[in-house]
Amino acid sequence: MTGVEPVARPLLHSRLVNPPFGDPGVYVGFMFEKQGLLFDLGDLQKLSDRRLLRVGQIFVSHTHMDHFTGLDRLVRIFLGRQKTLHLFGPPGFIDRVSHKLAAYTWNLVGNYRTDFTLMVSEFGQDETLTRARLRCRAVFKPEMLDPVEARNGLLVDEANYRVYASVLDHGIPCLGFAVEEHRHVNVWKNRVEAMGFRVGPWLRDLKQAILRDDPDDTPFRVRWREDGSVHEAQRPLGELKAELTRIVPGQKIAYVTDVAWNEDNRAAIQTLARDADIFYIEAAFLDEDAEVAASKRHLTAAQAGWLAREAGAKRMIPFHFSPRYSDREDALRLEAEASFTGTAKPRGASTI
Ligand SMILES: [Zn+2]
Ligand SMILES: [Zn+2]
């Protein structure tokens, strides 16, 4: 075999919006595409306007201030643009968003040539999305739309990824999320030439045939243009697949914050974050303060590590550290890690 193997670069690139003592949130960017997803809307100052303007879908766990205060910045930078933003949140979310926007004066927007629009969806236990459209030119007054199904918590079903939600308990309903990128096909471009072909739109068809799982003996037409004339060849799909491509499994990124340590949450989190490549999970308190964590319906670092381990996550990123530990960041990290790697357990884990 000739050629350099293409690097299996992940399509999704995620990072915390703020350091772990700052407001919670994760930004997910897409390789090669000017597209972004945002989980929670706390303090967004650390995200540039350029990055924020790429965001098309926003997922809000709940509307405590540290998760929702960034709506203002978001609306402000999109105002005057012809753009539709999709926001997802827990029951009551449409009211919260529209009340926040109702606090401003909008007497001039009727004359805007653009119509910046928010499509706001609430996800609840009934596996449906209650939806409203809030248009700038209609002074962001919610227009209710027909509800749609969100079976198994499927909020978004795009060509290259899906987003799922699960309703968790934080004393109030609080959503956890998971993004799952579809598997995709990489092509060794230099091998295309080695086989005597040239690159062209046929490669896109080849990728689609592979992802459809067409049988290996399917004849596949390779067609390209060179020096003004059209060239054609035919090969079995299986041969082209083996020689030219590599299938890259999709990544999964899970995001869970502000949840109580109880049985229902544990079960729902296991399902949502199952086998995640990266699991962002709150680790607000130390296990020695488990009672405080319980009273505030938050996790301890040891509980977070345990949940990530049980879900089979490959990597855990703890965040949303309580400011009471501002000089003990290492203790939170070590405790989460010890539990994640199985060298320690959260208190009371024997009763799980
Ligand atoms: Zn919070
Ligand atoms: Zn909260």
mmCIF file of C-alpha atoms and ligand atoms in Angstrom:
data_model
loop_
_atom_site.group_PDB
_atom_site.id
_atom_site.type_symbol
_atom_site.label_atom_id
_atom_site.label_comp_id
_atom_site.label_asym_id
_atom_site.label_seq_id
_atom_site.Cartn_x
_atom_site.Cartn_y
_atom_site.Cartn_z
ATOM 1 C CA MET A 1 0.000 0.000 0.000
ATOM 2 C CA THR A 2 1.219 3.465 -0.790
ATOM 3 C CA GLY A 3 0.415 6.827 0.654
ATOM 4 C CA VAL A 4 0.176 8.427 4.013
ATOM 5 C CA GLU A 5 -2.759 7.484 6.143
ATOM 6 C CA PRO A 6 -5.106 10.419 6.568
ATOM 7 C CA VAL A 7 -5.223 11.598 10.139
ATOM 8 C CA ALA A 8 -8.508 10.590 11.730
ATOM 9 C CA ARG A 9 -9.181 14.116 12.836
ATOM 10 C CA PRO A 10 -12.350 14.446 14.848
ATOM 11 C CA LEU A 11 -14.967 16.701 13.316
ATOM 12 C CA LEU A 12 -16.059 18.062 16.675
ATOM 13 C CA HIS A 13 -13.816 20.226 18.810
ATOM 14 C CA SER A 14 -15.140 21.076 22.228
ATOM 15 C CA ARG A 15 -13.935 23.175 25.107
ATOM 16 C CA LEU A 16 -15.165 24.767 28.303
ATOM 17 C CA VAL A 17 -16.242 28.360 27.778
ATOM 18 C CA ASN A 18 -14.735 29.426 31.123
ATOM 19 C CA PRO A 19 -12.211 28.091 33.631
ATOM 20 C CA PRO A 20 -13.843 25.601 36.049
ATOM 21 C CA PHE A 21 -14.616 28.220 38.720
ATOM 22 C CA GLY A 22 -16.322 30.432 36.118
ATOM 23 C CA ASP A 23 -19.813 30.074 34.681
ATOM 24 C CA PRO A 24 -20.473 26.636 33.213
ATOM 25 C CA GLY A 25 -20.678 26.121 29.463
ATOM 26 C CA VAL A 26 -19.163 24.210 26.562
ATOM 27 C CA TYR A 27 -18.556 25.381 23.002
ATOM 28 C CA VAL A 28 -18.422 22.787 20.229
ATOM 29 C CA GLY A 29 -16.888 23.787 16.898
ATOM 30 C CA PHE A 30 -16.907 21.778 13.679
ATOM 31 C CA MET A 31 -13.777 21.112 11.688
ATOM 32 C CA PHE A 32 -13.889 22.651 8.169
ATOM 33 C CA GLU A 33 -17.211 24.325 8.867
ATOM 34 C CA LYS A 34 -18.220 27.678 10.244
ATOM 35 C CA GLN A 35 -20.663 26.141 12.628
ATOM 36 C CA GLY A 36 -20.856 25.907 16.391
ATOM 37 C CA LEU A 37 -22.996 24.556 19.210
ATOM 38 C CA LEU A 38 -23.231 26.076 22.643
ATOM 39 C CA PHE A 39 -24.167 24.343 25.869
ATOM 40 C CA ASP A 40 -25.442 26.810 28.485
ATOM 41 C CA LEU A 41 -25.513 30.562 28.328
ATOM 42 C CA GLY A 42 -23.608 31.855 31.348
ATOM 43 C CA ASP A 43 -20.839 34.441 31.095
ATOM 44 C CA LEU A 44 -19.795 34.365 27.420
ATOM 45 C CA GLN A 45 -17.119 37.079 27.532
ATOM 46 C CA LYS A 46 -14.390 34.554 26.809
ATOM 47 C CA LEU A 47 -15.989 33.645 23.468
ATOM 48 C CA SER A 48 -15.139 36.015 20.617
ATOM 49 C CA ASP A 49 -17.942 37.515 18.521
ATOM 50 C CA ARG A 50 -16.544 35.560 15.566
ATOM 51 C CA ARG A 51 -17.040 32.268 17.388
ATOM 52 C CA LEU A 52 -20.418 33.197 18.788
ATOM 53 C CA LEU A 53 -21.651 34.205 15.339
ATOM 54 C CA ARG A 54 -21.017 30.644 14.172
ATOM 55 C CA VAL A 55 -23.429 29.235 16.717
ATOM 56 C CA GLY A 56 -26.738 28.064 15.313
ATOM 57 C CA GLN A 57 -28.049 25.813 18.096
ATOM 58 C CA ILE A 58 -27.928 26.506 21.812
ATOM 59 C CA PHE A 59 -28.783 24.046 24.554
ATOM 60 C CA VAL A 60 -29.603 25.421 28.005
ATOM 61 C CA SER A 61 -29.684 23.016 30.951
ATOM 62 C CA HIS A 62 -31.827 25.313 33.143
ATOM 63 C CA THR A 63 -32.245 28.998 33.786
ATOM 64 C CA HIS A 64 -30.334 29.631 37.016
ATOM 65 C CA MET A 65 -28.416 32.851 36.315
ATOM 66 C CA ASP A 66 -25.020 31.229 35.880
ATOM 67 C CA HIS A 67 -26.488 29.251 32.943
ATOM 68 C CA PHE A 68 -28.639 31.912 31.326
ATOM 69 C CA THR A 69 -27.237 35.399 31.796
ATOM 70 C CA GLY A 70 -25.427 35.199 28.426
ATOM 71 C CA LEU A 71 -28.671 35.352 26.435
ATOM 72 C CA ASP A 72 -28.332 39.148 26.380
ATOM 73 C CA ARG A 73 -24.894 39.087 24.761
ATOM 74 C CA LEU A 74 -26.030 36.494 22.264
ATOM 75 C CA VAL A 75 -29.090 38.451 21.164
ATOM 76 C CA ARG A 76 -27.104 41.658 21.061
ATOM 77 C CA ILE A 77 -24.489 40.408 18.611
ATOM 78 C CA PHE A 78 -27.052 38.744 16.330
ATOM 79 C CA LEU A 79 -29.481 41.668 16.344
ATOM 80 C CA GLY A 80 -29.825 43.161 12.855
ATOM 81 C CA ARG A 81 -28.659 39.950 11.150
ATOM 82 C CA GLN A 82 -30.757 37.702 8.983
ATOM 83 C CA LYS A 83 -30.279 34.655 11.120
ATOM 84 C CA THR A 84 -32.331 32.039 12.938
ATOM 85 C CA LEU A 85 -31.000 30.695 16.233
ATOM 86 C CA HIS A 86 -32.394 27.488 17.693
ATOM 87 C CA LEU A 87 -32.583 27.401 21.486
ATOM 88 C CA PHE A 88 -33.508 24.352 23.541
ATOM 89 C CA GLY A 89 -34.276 24.322 27.241
ATOM 90 C CA PRO A 90 -36.377 22.738 30.001
ATOM 91 C CA PRO A 91 -40.136 23.254 30.585
ATOM 92 C CA GLY A 92 -40.949 26.952 31.044
ATOM 93 C CA PHE A 93 -38.067 27.988 28.772
ATOM 94 C CA ILE A 94 -40.181 29.874 26.198
ATOM 95 C CA ASP A 95 -41.572 32.086 28.962
ATOM 96 C CA ARG A 96 -38.116 32.702 30.429
ATOM 97 C CA VAL A 97 -36.624 33.693 27.084
ATOM 98 C CA SER A 98 -39.526 35.938 26.131
ATOM 99 C CA HIS A 99 -39.621 37.635 29.548
ATOM 100 C CA LYS A 100 -35.921 38.381 29.358
ATOM 101 C CA LEU A 101 -36.396 39.959 25.931
ATOM 102 C CA ALA A 102 -39.517 41.816 27.060
ATOM 103 C CA ALA A 103 -37.339 43.795 29.457
ATOM 104 C CA TYR A 104 -35.935 45.813 26.520
ATOM 105 C CA THR A 105 -37.527 48.497 24.382
ATOM 106 C CA TRP A 106 -37.978 47.481 20.763
ATOM 107 C CA ASN A 107 -39.697 50.498 19.167
ATOM 108 C CA LEU A 108 -37.201 50.676 16.268
ATOM 109 C CA VAL A 109 -37.018 47.068 15.121
ATOM 110 C CA GLY A 110 -40.165 47.214 12.965
ATOM 111 C CA ASN A 111 -38.107 49.018 10.314
ATOM 112 C CA TYR A 112 -35.181 46.567 10.253
ATOM 113 C CA ARG A 113 -34.613 45.002 6.866
ATOM 114 C CA THR A 114 -33.488 41.765 8.520
ATOM 115 C CA ASP A 115 -35.564 39.609 10.828
ATOM 116 C CA PHE A 116 -33.367 37.933 13.422
ATOM 117 C CA THR A 117 -35.408 35.001 14.767
ATOM 118 C CA LEU A 118 -35.226 32.759 17.811
ATOM 119 C CA MET A 119 -36.786 29.317 17.524
ATOM 120 C CA VAL A 120 -37.272 28.273 21.132
ATOM 121 C CA SER A 121 -38.092 24.701 22.130
ATOM 122 C CA GLU A 122 -38.888 23.220 25.523
ATOM 123 C CA PHE A 123 -38.179 19.598 26.202
ATOM 124 C CA GLY A 124 -40.044 17.798 28.987
ATOM 125 C CA GLN A 125 -40.834 14.327 30.235
ATOM 126 C CA ASP A 126 -43.483 13.743 27.556
ATOM 127 C CA GLU A 127 -40.830 13.465 24.796
ATOM 128 C CA THR A 128 -42.245 16.326 22.788
ATOM 129 C CA LEU A 129 -40.860 19.719 21.942
ATOM 130 C CA THR A 130 -43.139 22.656 22.698
ATOM 131 C CA ARG A 131 -42.047 25.340 20.266
ATOM 132 C CA ALA A 132 -42.340 29.072 19.714
ATOM 133 C CA ARG A 133 -40.920 31.509 17.188
ATOM 134 C CA LEU A 134 -39.734 34.905 18.442
ATOM 135 C CA ARG A 135 -39.088 37.301 15.567
ATOM 136 C CA CYS A 136 -37.240 40.550 16.019
ATOM 137 C CA ARG A 137 -39.645 42.485 13.777
ATOM 138 C CA ALA A 138 -42.521 41.156 15.884
ATOM 139 C CA VAL A 139 -40.733 42.540 18.983
ATOM 140 C CA PHE A 140 -39.871 38.987 20.064
ATOM 141 C CA LYS A 141 -43.461 38.174 21.013
ATOM 142 C CA PRO A 142 -43.684 34.372 21.054
ATOM 143 C CA GLU A 143 -45.763 32.825 18.255
ATOM 144 C CA MET A 144 -46.568 29.269 19.305
ATOM 145 C CA LEU A 145 -45.894 26.530 16.732
ATOM 146 C CA ASP A 146 -47.115 22.949 16.560
ATOM 147 C CA PRO A 147 -45.260 20.670 18.969
ATOM 148 C CA VAL A 148 -42.984 18.026 17.464
ATOM 149 C CA GLU A 149 -41.915 14.628 18.723
ATOM 150 C CA ALA A 150 -38.540 14.215 20.373
ATOM 151 C CA ARG A 151 -38.492 10.470 20.866
ATOM 152 C CA ASN A 152 -35.699 9.212 23.143
ATOM 153 C CA GLY A 153 -34.770 12.834 23.718
ATOM 154 C CA LEU A 154 -33.635 13.403 20.129
ATOM 155 C CA LEU A 155 -33.637 17.192 19.826
ATOM 156 C CA VAL A 156 -31.618 17.698 16.654
ATOM 157 C CA ASP A 157 -31.044 15.313 13.756
ATOM 158 C CA GLU A 158 -28.571 16.785 11.250
ATOM 159 C CA ALA A 159 -26.634 15.317 8.322
ATOM 160 C CA ASN A 160 -23.479 14.833 10.379
ATOM 161 C CA TYR A 161 -24.589 14.793 14.027
ATOM 162 C CA ARG A 162 -27.438 14.366 16.491
ATOM 163 C CA VAL A 163 -28.129 15.965 19.853
ATOM 164 C CA TYR A 164 -30.010 14.136 22.595
ATOM 165 C CA ALA A 165 -31.367 15.470 25.875
ATOM 166 C CA SER A 166 -32.439 13.889 29.103
ATOM 167 C CA VAL A 167 -34.550 15.497 31.816
ATOM 168 C CA LEU A 168 -32.605 15.353 35.089
ATOM 169 C CA ASP A 169 -33.429 16.521 38.601
ATOM 170 C CA HIS A 170 -31.814 19.604 40.175
ATOM 171 C CA GLY A 171 -34.763 20.336 42.474
ATOM 172 C CA ILE A 172 -36.165 21.659 39.177
ATOM 173 C CA PRO A 173 -36.015 19.918 35.778
ATOM 174 C CA CYS A 174 -32.539 20.347 34.328
ATOM 175 C CA LEU A 175 -31.450 19.012 30.935
ATOM 176 C CA GLY A 176 -28.339 16.949 30.261
ATOM 177 C CA PHE A 177 -27.156 16.713 26.650
ATOM 178 C CA ALA A 178 -25.113 14.497 24.339
ATOM 179 C CA VAL A 179 -23.867 15.254 20.815
ATOM 180 C CA GLU A 180 -23.191 12.258 18.630
ATOM 181 C CA GLU A 181 -21.310 12.753 15.404
ATOM 182 C CA HIS A 182 -22.120 10.213 12.664
ATOM 183 C CA ARG A 183 -19.295 8.002 11.478
ATOM 184 C CA HIS A 184 -17.618 9.440 8.396
ATOM 185 C CA VAL A 185 -15.284 8.399 5.610
ATOM 186 C CA ASN A 186 -11.789 9.795 5.052
ATOM 187 C CA VAL A 187 -10.113 9.422 1.659
ATOM 188 C CA TRP A 188 -6.404 8.918 0.985
ATOM 189 C CA LYS A 189 -6.212 11.518 -1.818
ATOM 190 C CA ASN A 190 -2.721 10.475 -2.929
ATOM 191 C CA ARG A 191 -3.878 6.906 -3.460
ATOM 192 C CA VAL A 192 -6.563 8.145 -5.833
ATOM 193 C CA GLU A 193 -3.819 9.225 -8.233
ATOM 194 C CA ALA A 194 -1.825 6.058 -7.598
ATOM 195 C CA MET A 195 -4.827 4.104 -8.884
ATOM 196 C CA GLY A 196 -4.781 6.199 -12.046
ATOM 197 C CA PHE A 197 -7.817 8.290 -11.145
ATOM 198 C CA ARG A 198 -8.237 11.951 -10.318
ATOM 199 C CA VAL A 199 -10.240 13.448 -7.458
ATOM 200 C CA GLY A 200 -13.715 14.754 -8.279
ATOM 201 C CA PRO A 201 -17.350 14.730 -7.186
ATOM 202 C CA TRP A 202 -17.375 10.916 -7.517
ATOM 203 C CA LEU A 203 -15.574 10.768 -4.159
ATOM 204 C CA ARG A 204 -18.616 12.256 -2.492
ATOM 205 C CA ASP A 205 -20.798 9.552 -4.088
ATOM 206 C CA LEU A 206 -18.281 6.933 -2.988
ATOM 207 C CA LYS A 207 -18.474 8.135 0.634
ATOM 208 C CA GLN A 208 -22.264 8.042 0.510
ATOM 209 C CA ALA A 209 -22.311 4.501 -0.920
ATOM 210 C CA ILE A 210 -19.983 3.353 1.877
ATOM 211 C CA LEU A 211 -22.051 5.004 4.594
ATOM 212 C CA ARG A 212 -25.201 3.424 3.111
ATOM 213 C CA ASP A 213 -23.420 0.063 3.540
ATOM 214 C CA ASP A 214 -23.938 -0.840 -0.128
ATOM 215 C CA PRO A 215 -22.571 -4.362 -0.799
ATOM 216 C CA ASP A 216 -18.868 -4.637 -1.618
ATOM 217 C CA ASP A 217 -19.553 -6.180 -5.040
ATOM 218 C CA THR A 218 -21.646 -3.192 -6.190
ATOM 219 C CA PRO A 219 -20.061 -1.826 -9.390
ATOM 220 C CA PHE A 220 -19.028 1.775 -8.778
ATOM 221 C CA ARG A 221 -18.424 4.256 -11.569
ATOM 222 C CA VAL A 222 -15.359 6.483 -11.187
ATOM 223 C CA ARG A 223 -15.687 9.530 -13.384
ATOM 224 C CA TRP A 224 -13.468 12.584 -13.651
ATOM 225 C CA ARG A 225 -12.549 15.377 -15.997
ATOM 226 C CA GLU A 226 -8.976 15.915 -17.099
ATOM 227 C CA ASP A 227 -7.480 18.058 -19.873
ATOM 228 C CA GLY A 228 -10.939 18.878 -21.151
ATOM 229 C CA SER A 229 -12.136 15.297 -21.569
ATOM 230 C CA VAL A 230 -14.140 12.964 -19.367
ATOM 231 C CA HIS A 231 -12.561 9.739 -18.105
ATOM 232 C CA GLU A 232 -14.425 6.807 -16.711
ATOM 233 C CA ALA A 233 -13.620 3.546 -14.974
ATOM 234 C CA GLN A 234 -15.582 0.969 -13.008
ATOM 235 C CA ARG A 235 -14.494 -0.897 -9.906
ATOM 236 C CA PRO A 236 -16.248 -2.930 -7.224
ATOM 237 C CA LEU A 237 -17.197 -0.706 -4.280
ATOM 238 C CA GLY A 238 -15.304 -2.988 -1.870
ATOM 239 C CA GLU A 239 -12.021 -2.492 -3.747
ATOM 240 C CA LEU A 240 -12.295 1.302 -3.707
ATOM 241 C CA LYS A 241 -13.284 1.204 -0.047
ATOM 242 C CA ALA A 242 -10.258 -0.893 0.910
ATOM 243 C CA GLU A 243 -7.769 0.996 -1.245
ATOM 244 C CA LEU A 244 -8.860 4.572 -0.823
ATOM 245 C CA THR A 245 -10.787 5.094 2.366
ATOM 246 C CA ARG A 246 -10.945 4.757 6.070
ATOM 247 C CA ILE A 247 -14.106 4.840 8.136
ATOM 248 C CA VAL A 248 -13.823 7.022 11.202
ATOM 249 C CA PRO A 249 -16.282 6.360 14.020
ATOM 250 C CA GLY A 250 -18.175 9.445 15.186
ATOM 251 C CA GLN A 251 -17.319 11.122 18.454
ATOM 252 C CA LYS A 252 -19.715 11.485 21.339
ATOM 253 C CA ILE A 253 -19.588 14.408 23.740
ATOM 254 C CA ALA A 254 -21.816 14.515 26.822
ATOM 255 C CA TYR A 255 -22.613 17.519 29.007
ATOM 256 C CA VAL A 256 -24.205 17.163 32.447
ATOM 257 C CA THR A 257 -24.353 19.852 35.097
ATOM 258 C CA ASP A 258 -26.396 20.837 38.146
ATOM 259 C CA VAL A 259 -27.858 17.475 39.080
ATOM 260 C CA ALA A 260 -28.702 15.765 42.339
ATOM 261 C CA TRP A 261 -27.084 12.470 43.337
ATOM 262 C CA ASN A 262 -30.134 10.230 43.179
ATOM 263 C CA GLU A 263 -31.113 6.977 41.570
ATOM 264 C CA ASP A 264 -33.195 8.386 38.717
ATOM 265 C CA ASN A 265 -30.456 10.846 37.755
ATOM 266 C CA ARG A 266 -27.798 8.149 37.914
ATOM 267 C CA ALA A 267 -29.780 5.874 35.596
ATOM 268 C CA ALA A 268 -30.600 8.662 33.131
ATOM 269 C CA ILE A 269 -26.981 9.893 33.072
ATOM 270 C CA GLN A 270 -25.688 6.366 32.410
ATOM 271 C CA THR A 271 -27.911 6.149 29.333
ATOM 272 C CA LEU A 272 -27.234 9.653 28.074
ATOM 273 C CA ALA A 273 -23.440 9.588 28.444
ATOM 274 C CA ARG A 274 -22.886 5.906 27.606
ATOM 275 C CA ASP A 275 -19.411 5.421 26.020
ATOM 276 C CA ALA A 276 -18.890 9.154 25.528
ATOM 277 C CA ASP A 277 -15.465 10.124 24.179
ATOM 278 C CA ILE A 278 -15.572 13.247 26.307
ATOM 279 C CA PHE A 279 -17.845 13.716 29.291
ATOM 280 C CA TYR A 280 -18.143 17.218 30.722
ATOM 281 C CA ILE A 281 -19.607 16.786 34.188
ATOM 282 C CA GLU A 282 -20.070 19.154 37.079
ATOM 283 C CA ALA A 283 -17.953 18.496 40.160
ATOM 284 C CA ALA A 284 -19.175 21.304 42.365
ATOM 285 C CA PHE A 285 -18.253 20.043 45.852
ATOM 286 C CA LEU A 286 -15.761 17.841 47.633
ATOM 287 C CA ASP A 287 -17.150 14.567 48.931
ATOM 288 C CA GLU A 288 -16.458 15.710 52.522
ATOM 289 C CA ASP A 289 -19.245 18.256 51.863
ATOM 290 C CA ALA A 290 -21.650 15.724 50.337
ATOM 291 C CA GLU A 291 -24.504 16.969 52.577
ATOM 292 C CA VAL A 292 -24.091 20.529 51.267
ATOM 293 C CA ALA A 293 -23.975 19.183 47.709
ATOM 294 C CA ALA A 294 -27.166 17.204 48.362
ATOM 295 C CA SER A 295 -28.986 20.213 49.798
ATOM 296 C CA LYS A 296 -28.111 22.239 46.695
ATOM 297 C CA ARG A 297 -28.880 19.333 44.332
ATOM 298 C CA HIS A 298 -25.312 19.281 42.988
ATOM 299 C CA LEU A 299 -22.699 16.536 42.592
ATOM 300 C CA THR A 300 -19.466 16.066 44.448
ATOM 301 C CA ALA A 301 -16.250 15.478 42.511
ATOM 302 C CA ALA A 302 -16.197 11.838 43.619
ATOM 303 C CA GLN A 303 -19.771 11.366 42.450
ATOM 304 C CA ALA A 304 -18.943 12.974 39.102
ATOM 305 C CA GLY A 305 -15.961 10.673 38.586
ATOM 306 C CA TRP A 306 -18.034 7.651 39.537
ATOM 307 C CA LEU A 307 -20.795 8.578 37.048
ATOM 308 C CA ALA A 308 -18.256 9.088 34.239
ATOM 309 C CA ARG A 309 -16.640 5.746 35.043
ATOM 310 C CA GLU A 310 -19.944 3.875 35.155
ATOM 311 C CA ALA A 311 -20.986 5.437 31.834
ATOM 312 C CA GLY A 312 -17.790 4.076 30.262
ATOM 313 C CA ALA A 313 -16.616 7.564 29.277
ATOM 314 C CA LYS A 314 -13.139 7.653 27.741
ATOM 315 C CA ARG A 315 -12.329 11.055 29.134
ATOM 316 C CA MET A 316 -13.898 13.108 31.906
ATOM 317 C CA ILE A 317 -13.668 16.885 32.176
ATOM 318 C CA PRO A 318 -14.936 18.138 35.553
ATOM 319 C CA PHE A 319 -16.176 21.734 35.802
ATOM 320 C CA HIS A 320 -18.514 24.129 37.683
ATOM 321 C CA PHE A 321 -16.343 24.068 40.831
ATOM 322 C CA SER A 322 -17.854 25.862 43.817
ATOM 323 C CA PRO A 323 -15.988 29.106 44.645
ATOM 324 C CA ARG A 324 -15.597 27.859 48.252
ATOM 325 C CA TYR A 325 -12.695 25.709 46.937
ATOM 326 C CA SER A 326 -10.966 28.478 44.975
ATOM 327 C CA ASP A 327 -7.666 27.568 46.686
ATOM 328 C CA ARG A 328 -8.278 23.804 46.468
ATOM 329 C CA GLU A 329 -8.741 23.190 42.759
ATOM 330 C CA ASP A 330 -6.306 20.260 42.846
ATOM 331 C CA ALA A 331 -8.318 18.538 45.570
ATOM 332 C CA LEU A 332 -11.444 18.616 43.397
ATOM 333 C CA ARG A 333 -9.551 17.327 40.366
ATOM 334 C CA LEU A 334 -7.772 14.564 42.284
ATOM 335 C CA GLU A 335 -10.979 13.405 43.918
ATOM 336 C CA ALA A 336 -12.852 13.269 40.585
ATOM 337 C CA GLU A 337 -9.932 11.465 38.928
ATOM 338 C CA ALA A 338 -9.552 8.900 41.731
ATOM 339 C CA SER A 339 -13.195 7.997 41.412
ATOM 340 C CA PHE A 340 -13.042 7.972 37.586
ATOM 341 C CA THR A 341 -10.073 5.611 37.553
ATOM 342 C CA GLY A 342 -11.627 3.403 40.220
ATOM 343 C CA THR A 343 -9.074 3.959 42.982
ATOM 344 C CA ALA A 344 -11.708 5.549 45.234
ATOM 345 C CA LYS A 345 -15.468 5.680 45.544
ATOM 346 C CA PRO A 346 -17.879 8.393 46.586
ATOM 347 C CA ARG A 347 -19.165 8.128 50.142
ATOM 348 C CA GLY A 348 -22.191 5.911 50.297
ATOM 349 C CA ALA A 349 -21.284 4.281 46.975
ATOM 350 C CA SER A 350 -21.622 0.875 48.636
ATOM 351 C CA THR A 351 -25.372 1.441 48.778
ATOM 352 C CA ILE A 352 -25.600 2.109 45.011
HETATM 353 ZN ZN ZN B 1 -25.030 26.134 38.069
HETATM 354 ZN ZN ZN B 2 -28.414 25.363 38.966
#
